[in-house]
Short mmCIF file of N, CA and C in Angstrom, two decimals:
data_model
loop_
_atom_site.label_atom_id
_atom_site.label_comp_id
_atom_site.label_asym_id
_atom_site.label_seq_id
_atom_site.Cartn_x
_atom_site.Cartn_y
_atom_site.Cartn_z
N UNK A 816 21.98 -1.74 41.82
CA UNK A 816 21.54 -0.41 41.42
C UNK A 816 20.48 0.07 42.41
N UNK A 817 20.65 1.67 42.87
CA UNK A 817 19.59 1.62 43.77
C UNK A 817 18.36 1.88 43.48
N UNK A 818 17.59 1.86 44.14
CA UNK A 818 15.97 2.25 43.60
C UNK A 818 15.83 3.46 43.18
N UNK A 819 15.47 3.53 42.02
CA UNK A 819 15.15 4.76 41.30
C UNK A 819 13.71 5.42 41.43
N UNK A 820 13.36 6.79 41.79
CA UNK A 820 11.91 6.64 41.89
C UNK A 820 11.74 7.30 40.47
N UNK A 821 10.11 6.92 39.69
CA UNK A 821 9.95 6.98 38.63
C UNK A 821 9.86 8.34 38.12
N UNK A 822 9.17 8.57 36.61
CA UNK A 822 9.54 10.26 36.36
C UNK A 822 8.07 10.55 37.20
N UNK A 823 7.14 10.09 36.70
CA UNK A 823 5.67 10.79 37.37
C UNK A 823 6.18 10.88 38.94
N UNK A 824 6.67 10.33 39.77
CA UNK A 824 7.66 10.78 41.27
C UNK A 824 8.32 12.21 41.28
N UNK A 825 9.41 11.98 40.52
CA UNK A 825 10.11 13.36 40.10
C UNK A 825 9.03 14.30 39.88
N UNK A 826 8.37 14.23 38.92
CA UNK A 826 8.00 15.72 38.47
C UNK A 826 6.82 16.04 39.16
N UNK A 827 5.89 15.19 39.91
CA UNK A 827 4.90 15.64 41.10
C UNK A 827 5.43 16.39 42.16
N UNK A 828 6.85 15.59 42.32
CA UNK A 828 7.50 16.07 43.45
C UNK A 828 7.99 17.95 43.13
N UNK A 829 8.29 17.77 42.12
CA UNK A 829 8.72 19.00 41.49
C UNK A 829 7.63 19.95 41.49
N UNK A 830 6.22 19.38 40.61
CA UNK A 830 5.39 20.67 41.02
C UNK A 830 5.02 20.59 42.82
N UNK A 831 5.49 20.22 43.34
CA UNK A 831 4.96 19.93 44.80
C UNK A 831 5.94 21.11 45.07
N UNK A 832 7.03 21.44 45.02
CA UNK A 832 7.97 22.06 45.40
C UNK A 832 7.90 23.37 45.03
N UNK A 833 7.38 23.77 43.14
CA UNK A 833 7.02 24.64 42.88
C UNK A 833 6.10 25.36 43.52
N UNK A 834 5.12 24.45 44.03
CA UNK A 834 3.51 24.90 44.34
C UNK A 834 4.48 26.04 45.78
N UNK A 835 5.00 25.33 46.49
CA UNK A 835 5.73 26.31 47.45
C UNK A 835 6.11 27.80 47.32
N UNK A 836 5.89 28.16 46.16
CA UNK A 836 5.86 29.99 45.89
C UNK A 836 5.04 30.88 45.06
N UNK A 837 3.88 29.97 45.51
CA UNK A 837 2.52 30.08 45.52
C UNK A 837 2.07 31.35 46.83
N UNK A 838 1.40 32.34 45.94
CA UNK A 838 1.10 33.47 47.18
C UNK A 838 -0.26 33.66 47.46
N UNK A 839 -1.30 32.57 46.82
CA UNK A 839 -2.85 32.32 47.29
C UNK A 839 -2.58 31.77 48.69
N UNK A 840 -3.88 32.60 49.39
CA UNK A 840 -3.77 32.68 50.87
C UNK A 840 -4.56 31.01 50.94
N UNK A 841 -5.22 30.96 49.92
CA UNK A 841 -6.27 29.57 50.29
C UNK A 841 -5.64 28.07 49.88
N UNK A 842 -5.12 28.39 48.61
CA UNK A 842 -4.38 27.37 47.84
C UNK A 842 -3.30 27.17 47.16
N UNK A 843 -2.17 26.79 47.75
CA UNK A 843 -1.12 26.27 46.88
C UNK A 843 -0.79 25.28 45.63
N UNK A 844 -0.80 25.77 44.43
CA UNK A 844 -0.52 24.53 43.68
C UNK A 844 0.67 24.56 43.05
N UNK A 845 1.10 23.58 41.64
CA UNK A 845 2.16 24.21 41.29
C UNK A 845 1.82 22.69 40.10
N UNK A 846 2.75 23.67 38.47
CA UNK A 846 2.18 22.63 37.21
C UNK A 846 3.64 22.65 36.84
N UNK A 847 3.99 21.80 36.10
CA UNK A 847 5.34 21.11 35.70
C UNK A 847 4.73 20.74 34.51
N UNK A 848 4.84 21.12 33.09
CA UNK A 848 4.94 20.62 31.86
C UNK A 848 5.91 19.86 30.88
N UNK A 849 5.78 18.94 30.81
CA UNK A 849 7.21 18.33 29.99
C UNK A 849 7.09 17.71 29.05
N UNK A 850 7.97 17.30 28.58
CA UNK A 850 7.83 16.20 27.02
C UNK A 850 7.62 14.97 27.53
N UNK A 851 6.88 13.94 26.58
CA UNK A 851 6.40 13.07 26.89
C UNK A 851 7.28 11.80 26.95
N UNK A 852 8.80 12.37 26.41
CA UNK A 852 9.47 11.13 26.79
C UNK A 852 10.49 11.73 28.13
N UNK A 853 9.86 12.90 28.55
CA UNK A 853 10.36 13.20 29.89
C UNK A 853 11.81 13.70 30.21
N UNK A 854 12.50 13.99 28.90
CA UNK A 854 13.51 14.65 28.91
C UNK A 854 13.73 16.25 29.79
N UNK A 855 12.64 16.51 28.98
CA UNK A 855 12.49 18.20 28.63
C UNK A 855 11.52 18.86 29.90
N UNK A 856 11.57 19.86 30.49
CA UNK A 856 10.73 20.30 31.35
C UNK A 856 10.41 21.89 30.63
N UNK A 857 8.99 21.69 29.89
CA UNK A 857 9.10 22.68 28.67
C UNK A 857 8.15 24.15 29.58
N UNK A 858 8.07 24.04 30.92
CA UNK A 858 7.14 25.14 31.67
C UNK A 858 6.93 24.51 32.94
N UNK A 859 6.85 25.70 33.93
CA UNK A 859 6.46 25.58 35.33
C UNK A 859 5.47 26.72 35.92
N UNK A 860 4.58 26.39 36.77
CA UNK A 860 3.76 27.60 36.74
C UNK A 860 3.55 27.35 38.43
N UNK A 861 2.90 28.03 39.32
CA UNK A 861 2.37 28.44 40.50
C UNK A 861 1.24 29.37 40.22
N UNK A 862 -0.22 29.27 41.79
CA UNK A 862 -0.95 29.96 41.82
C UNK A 862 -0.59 31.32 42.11
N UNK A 863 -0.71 33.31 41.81
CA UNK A 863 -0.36 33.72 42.12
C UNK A 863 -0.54 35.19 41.53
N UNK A 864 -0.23 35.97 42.05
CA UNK A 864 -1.23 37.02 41.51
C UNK A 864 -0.46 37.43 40.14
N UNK A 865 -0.30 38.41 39.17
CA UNK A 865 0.17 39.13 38.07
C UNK A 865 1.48 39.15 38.50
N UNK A 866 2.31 39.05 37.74
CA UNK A 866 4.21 40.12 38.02
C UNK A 866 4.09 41.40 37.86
N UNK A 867 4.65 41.71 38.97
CA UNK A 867 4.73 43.16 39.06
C UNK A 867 3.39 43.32 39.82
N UNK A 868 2.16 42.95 40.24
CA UNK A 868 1.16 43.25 41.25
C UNK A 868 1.93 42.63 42.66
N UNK A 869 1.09 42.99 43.90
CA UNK A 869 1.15 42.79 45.34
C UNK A 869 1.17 41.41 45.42
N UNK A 870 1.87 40.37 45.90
CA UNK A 870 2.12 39.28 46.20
C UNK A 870 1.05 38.69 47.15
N UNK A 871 -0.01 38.93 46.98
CA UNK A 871 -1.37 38.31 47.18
C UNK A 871 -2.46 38.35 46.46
N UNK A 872 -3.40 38.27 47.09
CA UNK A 872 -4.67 37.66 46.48
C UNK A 872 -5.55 38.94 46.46
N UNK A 873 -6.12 39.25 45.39
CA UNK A 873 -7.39 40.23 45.47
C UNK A 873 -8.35 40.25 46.54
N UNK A 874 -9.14 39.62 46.30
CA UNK A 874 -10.25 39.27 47.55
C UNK A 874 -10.19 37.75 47.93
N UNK A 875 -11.08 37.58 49.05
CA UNK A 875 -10.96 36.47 49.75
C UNK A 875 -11.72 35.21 49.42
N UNK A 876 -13.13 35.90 48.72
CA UNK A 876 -13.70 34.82 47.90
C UNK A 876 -12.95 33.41 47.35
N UNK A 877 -13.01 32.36 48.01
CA UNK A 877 -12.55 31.02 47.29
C UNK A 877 -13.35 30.89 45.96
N UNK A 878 -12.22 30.26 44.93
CA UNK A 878 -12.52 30.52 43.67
C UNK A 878 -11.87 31.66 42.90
N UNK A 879 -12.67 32.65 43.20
CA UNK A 879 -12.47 34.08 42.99
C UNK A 879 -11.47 35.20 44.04
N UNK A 880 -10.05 34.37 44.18
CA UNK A 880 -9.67 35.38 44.77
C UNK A 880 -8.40 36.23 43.74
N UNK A 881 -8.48 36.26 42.40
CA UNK A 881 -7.80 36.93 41.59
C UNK A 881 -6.65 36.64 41.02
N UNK A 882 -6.33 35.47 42.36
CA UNK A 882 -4.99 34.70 41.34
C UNK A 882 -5.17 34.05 40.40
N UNK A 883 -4.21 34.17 39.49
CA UNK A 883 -4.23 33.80 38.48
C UNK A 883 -3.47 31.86 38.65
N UNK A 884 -4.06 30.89 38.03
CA UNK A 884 -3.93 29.89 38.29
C UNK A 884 -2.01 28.89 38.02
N UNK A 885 -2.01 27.89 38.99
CA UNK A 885 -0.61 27.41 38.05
C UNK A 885 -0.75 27.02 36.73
N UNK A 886 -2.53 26.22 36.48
CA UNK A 886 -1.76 25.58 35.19
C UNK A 886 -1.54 26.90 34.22
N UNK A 887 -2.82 27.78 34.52
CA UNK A 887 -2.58 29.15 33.64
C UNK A 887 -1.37 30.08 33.35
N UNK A 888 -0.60 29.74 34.77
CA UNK A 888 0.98 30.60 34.62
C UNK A 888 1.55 29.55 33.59
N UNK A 889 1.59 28.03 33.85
CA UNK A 889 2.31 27.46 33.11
C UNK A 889 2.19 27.43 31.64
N UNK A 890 0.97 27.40 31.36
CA UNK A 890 0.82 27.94 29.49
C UNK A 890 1.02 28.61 29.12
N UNK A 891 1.34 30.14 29.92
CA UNK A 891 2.15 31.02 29.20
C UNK A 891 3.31 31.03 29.43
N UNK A 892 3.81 30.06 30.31
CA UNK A 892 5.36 29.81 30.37
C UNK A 892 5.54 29.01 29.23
N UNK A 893 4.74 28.10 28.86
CA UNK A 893 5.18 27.35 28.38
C UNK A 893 5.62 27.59 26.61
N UNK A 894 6.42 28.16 25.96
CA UNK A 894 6.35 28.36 24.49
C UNK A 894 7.32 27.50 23.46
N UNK A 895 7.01 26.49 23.82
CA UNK A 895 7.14 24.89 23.07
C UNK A 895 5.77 25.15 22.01
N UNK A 896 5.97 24.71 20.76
CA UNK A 896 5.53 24.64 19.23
C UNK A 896 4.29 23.74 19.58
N UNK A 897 3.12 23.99 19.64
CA UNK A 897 1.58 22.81 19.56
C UNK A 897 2.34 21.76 19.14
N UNK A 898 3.22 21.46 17.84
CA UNK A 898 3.48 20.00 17.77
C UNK A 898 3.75 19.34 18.74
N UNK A 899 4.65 19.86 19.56
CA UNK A 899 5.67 19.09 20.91
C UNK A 899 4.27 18.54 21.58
N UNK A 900 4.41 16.83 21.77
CA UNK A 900 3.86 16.93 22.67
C UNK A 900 4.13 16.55 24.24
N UNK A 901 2.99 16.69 24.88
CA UNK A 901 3.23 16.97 26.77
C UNK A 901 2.56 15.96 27.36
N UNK A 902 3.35 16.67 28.87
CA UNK A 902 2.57 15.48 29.79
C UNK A 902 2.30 16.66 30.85
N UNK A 903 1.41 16.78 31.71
CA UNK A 903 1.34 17.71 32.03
C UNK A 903 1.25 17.41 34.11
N UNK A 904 1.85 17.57 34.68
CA UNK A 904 2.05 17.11 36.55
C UNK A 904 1.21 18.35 37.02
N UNK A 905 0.63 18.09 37.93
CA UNK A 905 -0.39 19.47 38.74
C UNK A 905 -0.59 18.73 40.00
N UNK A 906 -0.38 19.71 41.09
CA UNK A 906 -0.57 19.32 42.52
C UNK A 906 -2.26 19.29 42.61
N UNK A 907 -2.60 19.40 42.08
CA UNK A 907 -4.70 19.69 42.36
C UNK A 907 -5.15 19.37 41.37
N UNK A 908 -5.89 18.81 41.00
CA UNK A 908 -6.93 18.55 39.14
C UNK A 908 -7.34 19.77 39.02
N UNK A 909 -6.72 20.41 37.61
CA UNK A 909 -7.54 21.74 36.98
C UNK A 909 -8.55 21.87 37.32
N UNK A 910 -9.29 22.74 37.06
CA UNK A 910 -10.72 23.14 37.27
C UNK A 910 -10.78 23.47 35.36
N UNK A 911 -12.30 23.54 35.91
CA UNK A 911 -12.98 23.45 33.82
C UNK A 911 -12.26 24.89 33.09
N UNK A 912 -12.08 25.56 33.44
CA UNK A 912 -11.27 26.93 32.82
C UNK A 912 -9.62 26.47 32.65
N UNK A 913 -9.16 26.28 33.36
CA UNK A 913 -7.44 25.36 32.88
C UNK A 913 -7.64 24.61 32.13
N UNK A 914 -8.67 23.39 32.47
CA UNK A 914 -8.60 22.13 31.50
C UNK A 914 -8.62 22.90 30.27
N UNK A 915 -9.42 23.94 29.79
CA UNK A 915 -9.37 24.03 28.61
C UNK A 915 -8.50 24.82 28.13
N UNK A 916 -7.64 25.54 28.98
CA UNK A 916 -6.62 26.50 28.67
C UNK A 916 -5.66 25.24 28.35
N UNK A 917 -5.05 23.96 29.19
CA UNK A 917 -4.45 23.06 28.96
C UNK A 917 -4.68 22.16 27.22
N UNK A 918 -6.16 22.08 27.15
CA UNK A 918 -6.54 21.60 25.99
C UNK A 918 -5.66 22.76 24.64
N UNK A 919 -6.43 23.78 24.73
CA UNK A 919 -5.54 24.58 23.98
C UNK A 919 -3.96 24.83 23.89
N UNK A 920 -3.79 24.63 24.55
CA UNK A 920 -2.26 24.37 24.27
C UNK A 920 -1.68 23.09 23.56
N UNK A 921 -2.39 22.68 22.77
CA UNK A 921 -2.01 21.55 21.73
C UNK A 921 -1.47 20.83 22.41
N UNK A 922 -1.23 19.39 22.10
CA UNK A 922 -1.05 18.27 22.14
C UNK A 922 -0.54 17.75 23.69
N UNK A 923 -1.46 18.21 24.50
CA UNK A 923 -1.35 17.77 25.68
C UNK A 923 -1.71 16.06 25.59
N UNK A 924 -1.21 15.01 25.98
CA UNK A 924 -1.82 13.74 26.06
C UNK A 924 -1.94 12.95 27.27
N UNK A 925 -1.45 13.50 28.41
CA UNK A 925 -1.88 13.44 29.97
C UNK A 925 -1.51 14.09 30.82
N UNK A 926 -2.43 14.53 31.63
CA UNK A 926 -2.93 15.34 32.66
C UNK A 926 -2.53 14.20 34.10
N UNK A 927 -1.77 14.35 35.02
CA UNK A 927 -1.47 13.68 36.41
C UNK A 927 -1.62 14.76 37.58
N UNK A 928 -2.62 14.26 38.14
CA UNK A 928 -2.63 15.26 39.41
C UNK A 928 -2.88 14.19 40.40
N UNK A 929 -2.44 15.07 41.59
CA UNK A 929 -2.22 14.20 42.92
C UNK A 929 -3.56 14.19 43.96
N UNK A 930 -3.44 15.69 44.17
CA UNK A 930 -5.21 16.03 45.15
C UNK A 930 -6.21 16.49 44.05
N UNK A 931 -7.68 15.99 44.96
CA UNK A 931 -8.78 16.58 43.77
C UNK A 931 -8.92 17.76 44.41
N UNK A 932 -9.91 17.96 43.72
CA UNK A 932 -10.41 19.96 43.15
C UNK A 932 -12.00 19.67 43.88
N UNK A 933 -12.52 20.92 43.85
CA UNK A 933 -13.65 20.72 44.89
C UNK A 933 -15.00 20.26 43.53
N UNK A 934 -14.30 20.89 42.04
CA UNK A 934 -15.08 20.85 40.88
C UNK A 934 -13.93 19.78 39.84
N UNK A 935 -14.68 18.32 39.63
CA UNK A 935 -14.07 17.14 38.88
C UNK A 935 -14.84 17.59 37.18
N UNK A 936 -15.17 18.33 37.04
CA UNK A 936 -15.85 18.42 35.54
C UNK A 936 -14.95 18.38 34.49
N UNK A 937 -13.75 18.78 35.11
CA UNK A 937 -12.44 18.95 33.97
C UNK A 937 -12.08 17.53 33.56
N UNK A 938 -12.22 16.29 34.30
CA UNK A 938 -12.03 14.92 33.94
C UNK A 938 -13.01 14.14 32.53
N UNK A 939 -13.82 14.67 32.87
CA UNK A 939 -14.45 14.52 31.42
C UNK A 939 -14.31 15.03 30.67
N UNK A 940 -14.31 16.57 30.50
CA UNK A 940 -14.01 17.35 29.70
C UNK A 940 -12.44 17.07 28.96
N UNK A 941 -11.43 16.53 29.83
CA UNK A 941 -10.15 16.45 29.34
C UNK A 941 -9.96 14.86 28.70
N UNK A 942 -10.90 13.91 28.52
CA UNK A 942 -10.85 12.46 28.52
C UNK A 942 -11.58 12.86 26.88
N UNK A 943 -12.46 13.87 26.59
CA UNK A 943 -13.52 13.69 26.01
C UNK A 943 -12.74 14.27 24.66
N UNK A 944 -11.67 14.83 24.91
CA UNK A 944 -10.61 15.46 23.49
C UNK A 944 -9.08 14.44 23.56
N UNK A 945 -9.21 13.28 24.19
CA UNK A 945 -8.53 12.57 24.17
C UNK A 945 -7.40 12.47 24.91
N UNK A 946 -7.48 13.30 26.11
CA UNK A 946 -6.49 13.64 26.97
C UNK A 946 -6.75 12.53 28.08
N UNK A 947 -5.54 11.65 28.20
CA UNK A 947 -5.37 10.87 29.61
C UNK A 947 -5.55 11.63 31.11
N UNK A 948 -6.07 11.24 31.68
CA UNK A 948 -6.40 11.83 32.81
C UNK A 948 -5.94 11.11 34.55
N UNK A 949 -5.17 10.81 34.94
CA UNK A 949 -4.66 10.09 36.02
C UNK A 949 -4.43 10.75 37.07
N UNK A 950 -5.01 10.24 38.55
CA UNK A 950 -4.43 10.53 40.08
C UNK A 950 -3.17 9.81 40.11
N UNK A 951 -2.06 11.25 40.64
CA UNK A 951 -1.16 10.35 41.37
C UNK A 951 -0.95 9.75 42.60
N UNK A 952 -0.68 8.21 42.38
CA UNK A 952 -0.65 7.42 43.64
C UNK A 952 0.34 7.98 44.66
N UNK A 953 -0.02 7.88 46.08
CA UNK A 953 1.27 8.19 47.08
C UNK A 953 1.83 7.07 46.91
N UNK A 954 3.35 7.13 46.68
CA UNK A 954 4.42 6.00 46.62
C UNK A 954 4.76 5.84 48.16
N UNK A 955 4.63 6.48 48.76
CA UNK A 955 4.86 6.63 50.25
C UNK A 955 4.76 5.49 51.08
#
């Protein structure tokens, strides 16, 4: 049988791919939400401005350049029932405003991101409501 790469592989790889239509001039990311036994891919999100606005960024300010975030596209993609619960793949660790948009979205129970964020506050904050919190390893 050949080598299979695992689901946290797949679906990093996946928001890795998503993050690709991402229209922030500074940062590409991209969030993949799924069920926790990994069937289901219940939302996908990218950094990026409004639908229906200009396919860029407000101002240039890092941080503040108006896009609206992946994990943030992905929670409103996402309209799976609070019961369901998730696992949640992100090319970058949230920042403290997702984490808690992520928190709110019920029954998140781990958070996997690959690169850090310039602000780690969301790791506590997401550990501290019982949310698993993991870097993904390069299998590479």
């Amino acid at each position: 049988m050949p080598n299979r790469p695992s689901f946290d592989k797949v679906y990093m790889q996946f928001a890795e791919i998503i993050s690709q239509r991402s229209t922030c001039k500074r940062l590409s990311v991209g969030t993949v939400i799924t069920t926790t036994d990994y069937r289901k891919v219940l939302a996908v999100g990218y950094n990026g401005n409004a639908s229906g606005l200009t396919n860029g960024c407000d101002r240039e300010e890092p941080g503040n350049c108006g896009c609206l975030h992946s994990e943030e596209n992905a929670v409103i993609n996402c309209d799976a029932p609070r019961e369901t619960k998730k696992y949640v793949f992100v090319t970058h660790l949230p920042c403290p405003m997702c984490a808690k948009r992520l928190i709110n979205l019920g029954n998140v129970e781990r958070v996997v991101y690959k690169n850090s964020y310039r602000i780690n506050d969301s790791i506590k904050m997401l550990e501290s409501v019982g949310i698993e919190v993991r870097q993904y390893p390069d299998e590479e």
